[in-house]
């Protein structure tokens, strides 16, 4: 389930990445500097996601934490195409969308921790390499599809589909055994 979810999520994220600027500038009419300020908000959200991941480690199962993180990102991704219907509040929805970056960090930290707990130490390099190649291939597929689908069906429809793929990845995880994976073990003090 982790590999399938990773593919769905990475394809969805990269569908968005390819057409986000086109959508923000051509559909919403934003300036490049405004889009840059919106994107900077994502960096703050990422820091908050890393902090939240550490806080959640003490009380949440990592499987549940990663599902919550990627669901947050998927829901936040719905705000991008919704911005086309929000008039002057569209840029506000893009700022809110950046909260999803924290969800991505929350997901990524716990997905990595989960893989490390599930795999013997001698195989972790291979497993991490596999997920790296899988993520890169899915990113390439998402970028290619983003361009084609954005051209064929329009930017908004492609962005709705992108959010759907990210939420599908969350669904795969939510309906798998991953959600019940046990608490993270605290590291022994040296």
mmCIF file of C-alpha atoms in Angstrom:
data_model
loop_
_atom_site.group_PDB
_atom_site.id
_atom_site.type_symbol
_atom_site.label_atom_id
_atom_site.label_comp_id
_atom_site.label_asym_id
_atom_site.label_seq_id
_atom_site.Cartn_x
_atom_site.Cartn_y
_atom_site.Cartn_z
ATOM 1 C CA UNK A 1 0.000 0.000 0.000
ATOM 2 C CA UNK A 2 2.852 2.441 0.690
ATOM 3 C CA UNK A 3 4.236 2.082 -2.847
ATOM 4 C CA UNK A 4 0.836 2.488 -4.526
ATOM 5 C CA UNK A 5 0.013 5.487 -2.357
ATOM 6 C CA UNK A 6 3.414 7.009 -3.138
ATOM 7 C CA UNK A 7 2.770 6.714 -6.886
ATOM 8 C CA UNK A 8 -0.713 8.248 -6.672
ATOM 9 C CA UNK A 9 0.504 11.079 -4.460
ATOM 10 C CA UNK A 10 3.619 11.863 -6.509
ATOM 11 C CA UNK A 11 1.709 11.829 -9.799
ATOM 12 C CA UNK A 12 -0.913 14.135 -8.281
ATOM 13 C CA UNK A 13 1.628 16.527 -6.771
ATOM 14 C CA UNK A 14 3.537 16.805 -10.028
ATOM 15 C CA UNK A 15 0.396 17.270 -12.106
ATOM 16 C CA UNK A 16 -0.172 20.334 -9.961
ATOM 17 C CA UNK A 17 3.431 21.465 -10.081
ATOM 18 C CA UNK A 18 3.524 21.647 -13.855
ATOM 19 C CA UNK A 19 0.438 23.819 -14.253
ATOM 20 C CA UNK A 20 0.252 25.756 -10.971
ATOM 21 C CA UNK A 21 1.997 28.895 -12.271
ATOM 22 C CA UNK A 22 -0.041 28.880 -15.483
ATOM 23 C CA UNK A 23 -3.242 28.622 -13.455
ATOM 24 C CA UNK A 24 -2.257 31.314 -10.952
ATOM 25 C CA UNK A 25 -1.115 33.800 -13.591
ATOM 26 C CA UNK A 26 -3.462 33.119 -16.520
ATOM 27 C CA UNK A 27 -6.656 31.975 -14.807
ATOM 28 C CA UNK A 28 -6.483 33.908 -11.529
ATOM 29 C CA UNK A 29 -4.610 36.887 -12.984
ATOM 30 C CA UNK A 30 -1.992 37.011 -10.222
ATOM 31 C CA UNK A 31 1.427 38.574 -10.656
ATOM 32 C CA UNK A 32 4.544 36.448 -10.395
ATOM 33 C CA UNK A 33 5.505 38.280 -7.195
ATOM 34 C CA UNK A 34 2.145 37.462 -5.592
ATOM 35 C CA UNK A 35 2.544 33.814 -6.514
ATOM 36 C CA UNK A 36 6.034 33.932 -4.977
ATOM 37 C CA UNK A 37 4.648 35.292 -1.708
ATOM 38 C CA UNK A 38 2.020 32.554 -1.677
ATOM 39 C CA UNK A 39 4.700 29.913 -2.236
ATOM 40 C CA UNK A 40 6.799 31.317 0.611
ATOM 41 C CA UNK A 41 3.905 30.569 2.946
ATOM 42 C CA UNK A 42 4.394 26.903 2.081
ATOM 43 C CA UNK A 43 7.888 27.011 3.567
ATOM 44 C CA UNK A 44 6.467 28.172 6.886
ATOM 45 C CA UNK A 45 3.881 25.428 6.715
ATOM 46 C CA UNK A 46 6.633 22.869 6.092
ATOM 47 C CA UNK A 47 8.464 23.940 9.238
ATOM 48 C CA UNK A 48 5.207 23.654 11.182
ATOM 49 C CA UNK A 49 4.661 20.175 9.709
ATOM 50 C CA UNK A 50 8.099 19.049 10.868
ATOM 51 C CA UNK A 51 7.408 20.373 14.357
ATOM 52 C CA UNK A 52 4.002 18.703 14.409
ATOM 53 C CA UNK A 53 5.518 15.396 13.270
ATOM 54 C CA UNK A 54 7.831 15.432 16.258
ATOM 55 C CA UNK A 55 4.961 16.227 18.625
ATOM 56 C CA UNK A 56 2.766 13.493 17.113
ATOM 57 C CA UNK A 57 5.513 10.877 17.473
ATOM 58 C CA UNK A 58 4.777 10.643 21.172
ATOM 59 C CA UNK A 59 1.079 9.862 20.936
ATOM 60 C CA UNK A 60 0.037 8.872 17.404
ATOM 61 C CA UNK A 61 0.629 5.719 15.445
ATOM 62 C CA UNK A 62 2.892 6.666 12.515
ATOM 63 C CA UNK A 63 0.476 5.101 10.029
ATOM 64 C CA UNK A 64 -2.339 7.305 11.244
ATOM 65 C CA UNK A 65 -0.092 10.379 11.303
ATOM 66 C CA UNK A 66 0.957 9.908 7.691
ATOM 67 C CA UNK A 67 -2.672 9.409 6.616
ATOM 68 C CA UNK A 68 -3.687 12.619 8.399
ATOM 69 C CA UNK A 69 -0.771 14.475 6.792
ATOM 70 C CA UNK A 70 -1.488 13.427 3.234
ATOM 71 C CA UNK A 71 -5.230 13.926 3.696
ATOM 72 C CA UNK A 72 -4.506 17.485 4.819
ATOM 73 C CA UNK A 73 -2.429 17.983 1.697
ATOM 74 C CA UNK A 74 -5.125 16.501 -0.542
ATOM 75 C CA UNK A 75 -7.878 18.647 0.944
ATOM 76 C CA UNK A 76 -5.630 21.710 0.681
ATOM 77 C CA UNK A 77 -5.038 20.846 -2.992
ATOM 78 C CA UNK A 78 -8.765 21.178 -3.621
ATOM 79 C CA UNK A 79 -8.410 24.864 -2.769
ATOM 80 C CA UNK A 80 -6.299 25.547 -5.877
ATOM 81 C CA UNK A 81 -8.993 24.949 -8.512
ATOM 82 C CA UNK A 82 -11.643 26.275 -6.113
ATOM 83 C CA UNK A 83 -9.775 29.609 -6.215
ATOM 84 C CA UNK A 84 -11.069 30.092 -9.763
ATOM 85 C CA UNK A 85 -14.579 30.478 -8.338
ATOM 86 C CA UNK A 86 -13.686 32.617 -5.326
ATOM 87 C CA UNK A 87 -13.256 35.989 -7.037
ATOM 88 C CA UNK A 88 -11.099 38.351 -4.969
ATOM 89 C CA UNK A 89 -10.762 35.648 -2.303
ATOM 90 C CA UNK A 90 -8.981 33.311 -4.741
ATOM 91 C CA UNK A 91 -5.541 34.395 -3.586
ATOM 92 C CA UNK A 92 -6.647 33.706 -0.001
ATOM 93 C CA UNK A 93 -7.482 30.133 -0.988
ATOM 94 C CA UNK A 94 -4.018 29.769 -2.497
ATOM 95 C CA UNK A 95 -2.507 30.936 0.803
ATOM 96 C CA UNK A 96 -4.660 28.381 2.652
ATOM 97 C CA UNK A 97 -3.578 25.737 0.171
ATOM 98 C CA UNK A 98 -0.002 26.222 1.345
ATOM 99 C CA UNK A 99 -0.988 24.652 4.675
ATOM 100 C CA UNK A 100 -0.904 21.412 2.726
ATOM 101 C CA UNK A 101 2.889 21.652 2.571
ATOM 102 C CA UNK A 102 2.938 20.948 6.301
ATOM 103 C CA UNK A 103 0.772 17.905 5.628
ATOM 104 C CA UNK A 104 3.251 16.718 3.004
ATOM 105 C CA UNK A 105 6.126 16.980 5.493
ATOM 106 C CA UNK A 106 4.067 15.169 8.132
ATOM 107 C CA UNK A 107 3.363 12.395 5.607
ATOM 108 C CA UNK A 108 6.941 12.155 4.371
ATOM 109 C CA UNK A 109 8.502 11.954 7.837
ATOM 110 C CA UNK A 110 6.124 9.238 8.991
ATOM 111 C CA UNK A 111 6.268 7.274 5.727
ATOM 112 C CA UNK A 112 10.054 7.153 6.038
ATOM 113 C CA UNK A 113 9.851 6.166 9.710
ATOM 114 C CA UNK A 114 7.325 3.462 8.897
ATOM 115 C CA UNK A 115 9.533 1.972 6.176
ATOM 116 C CA UNK A 116 12.500 2.016 8.531
ATOM 117 C CA UNK A 117 10.528 0.171 11.207
ATOM 118 C CA UNK A 118 9.127 -2.399 8.799
ATOM 119 C CA UNK A 119 12.387 -3.290 7.044
ATOM 120 C CA UNK A 120 15.508 -4.912 8.428
ATOM 121 C CA UNK A 121 18.420 -2.485 8.736
ATOM 122 C CA UNK A 122 20.461 -4.315 6.107
ATOM 123 C CA UNK A 123 17.733 -3.716 3.509
ATOM 124 C CA UNK A 124 16.840 -0.116 4.315
ATOM 125 C CA UNK A 125 19.154 1.351 1.681
ATOM 126 C CA UNK A 126 17.547 -0.768 -1.032
ATOM 127 C CA UNK A 127 14.037 0.031 0.119
ATOM 128 C CA UNK A 128 14.792 3.760 0.298
ATOM 129 C CA UNK A 129 16.402 3.550 -3.146
ATOM 130 C CA UNK A 130 13.341 1.776 -4.512
ATOM 131 C CA UNK A 131 11.015 4.449 -3.133
ATOM 132 C CA UNK A 132 13.296 7.175 -4.479
ATOM 133 C CA UNK A 133 13.214 5.704 -7.998
ATOM 134 C CA UNK A 134 9.473 5.073 -7.717
ATOM 135 C CA UNK A 135 8.887 8.665 -6.618
ATOM 136 C CA UNK A 136 11.057 10.040 -9.438
ATOM 137 C CA UNK A 137 9.267 7.943 -12.053
ATOM 138 C CA UNK A 138 5.870 9.013 -10.695
ATOM 139 C CA UNK A 139 7.033 12.642 -10.690
ATOM 140 C CA UNK A 140 8.039 12.370 -14.331
ATOM 141 C CA UNK A 141 4.718 10.749 -15.206
ATOM 142 C CA UNK A 142 2.845 13.479 -13.328
ATOM 143 C CA UNK A 143 4.792 16.220 -15.088
ATOM 144 C CA UNK A 144 4.118 14.711 -18.510
ATOM 145 C CA UNK A 145 0.462 14.116 -17.766
ATOM 146 C CA UNK A 146 0.085 17.592 -16.270
ATOM 147 C CA UNK A 147 1.127 19.217 -19.512
ATOM 148 C CA UNK A 148 -1.027 17.014 -21.719
ATOM 149 C CA UNK A 149 -4.102 16.986 -19.494
ATOM 150 C CA UNK A 150 -3.850 20.711 -18.828
ATOM 151 C CA UNK A 151 -3.845 21.292 -22.576
ATOM 152 C CA UNK A 152 -6.599 18.778 -23.399
ATOM 153 C CA UNK A 153 -9.022 19.275 -20.518
ATOM 154 C CA UNK A 154 -7.998 22.644 -19.124
ATOM 155 C CA UNK A 155 -6.078 23.711 -16.074
ATOM 156 C CA UNK A 156 -8.976 23.616 -13.611
ATOM 157 C CA UNK A 157 -10.103 20.098 -14.490
ATOM 158 C CA UNK A 158 -6.525 18.857 -14.294
ATOM 159 C CA UNK A 159 -6.092 20.457 -10.867
ATOM 160 C CA UNK A 160 -9.294 18.824 -9.574
ATOM 161 C CA UNK A 161 -7.972 15.488 -10.851
ATOM 162 C CA UNK A 162 -4.606 16.111 -9.229
ATOM 163 C CA UNK A 163 -6.218 16.664 -5.830
ATOM 164 C CA UNK A 164 -8.253 13.516 -6.412
ATOM 165 C CA UNK A 165 -5.085 11.486 -6.987
ATOM 166 C CA UNK A 166 -3.527 12.790 -3.764
ATOM 167 C CA UNK A 167 -6.699 11.956 -1.825
ATOM 168 C CA UNK A 168 -6.775 8.534 -3.504
ATOM 169 C CA UNK A 169 -3.302 7.907 -2.100
ATOM 170 C CA UNK A 170 -4.624 8.818 1.340
ATOM 171 C CA UNK A 171 -7.545 6.443 0.785
ATOM 172 C CA UNK A 172 -5.245 3.561 -0.143
ATOM 173 C CA UNK A 173 -3.402 4.075 3.138
ATOM 174 C CA UNK A 174 -6.555 4.597 5.212
ATOM 175 C CA UNK A 175 -8.014 1.271 4.054
ATOM 176 C CA UNK A 176 -4.808 -0.692 4.569
ATOM 177 C CA UNK A 177 -3.037 -2.114 7.590
ATOM 178 C CA UNK A 178 -0.750 0.928 7.568
ATOM 179 C CA UNK A 179 -3.205 2.955 9.655
ATOM 180 C CA UNK A 180 -2.864 0.492 12.554
ATOM 181 C CA UNK A 181 0.908 0.332 12.602
ATOM 182 C CA UNK A 182 2.104 0.725 16.227
ATOM 183 C CA UNK A 183 3.621 3.599 18.104
ATOM 184 C CA UNK A 184 7.122 4.771 17.299
ATOM 185 C CA UNK A 185 9.611 3.453 19.795
ATOM 186 C CA UNK A 186 11.568 6.192 21.545
ATOM 187 C CA UNK A 187 15.297 5.977 20.908
ATOM 188 C CA UNK A 188 17.394 4.743 23.794
ATOM 189 C CA UNK A 189 19.493 7.418 25.405
ATOM 190 C CA UNK A 190 23.222 7.069 24.921
#
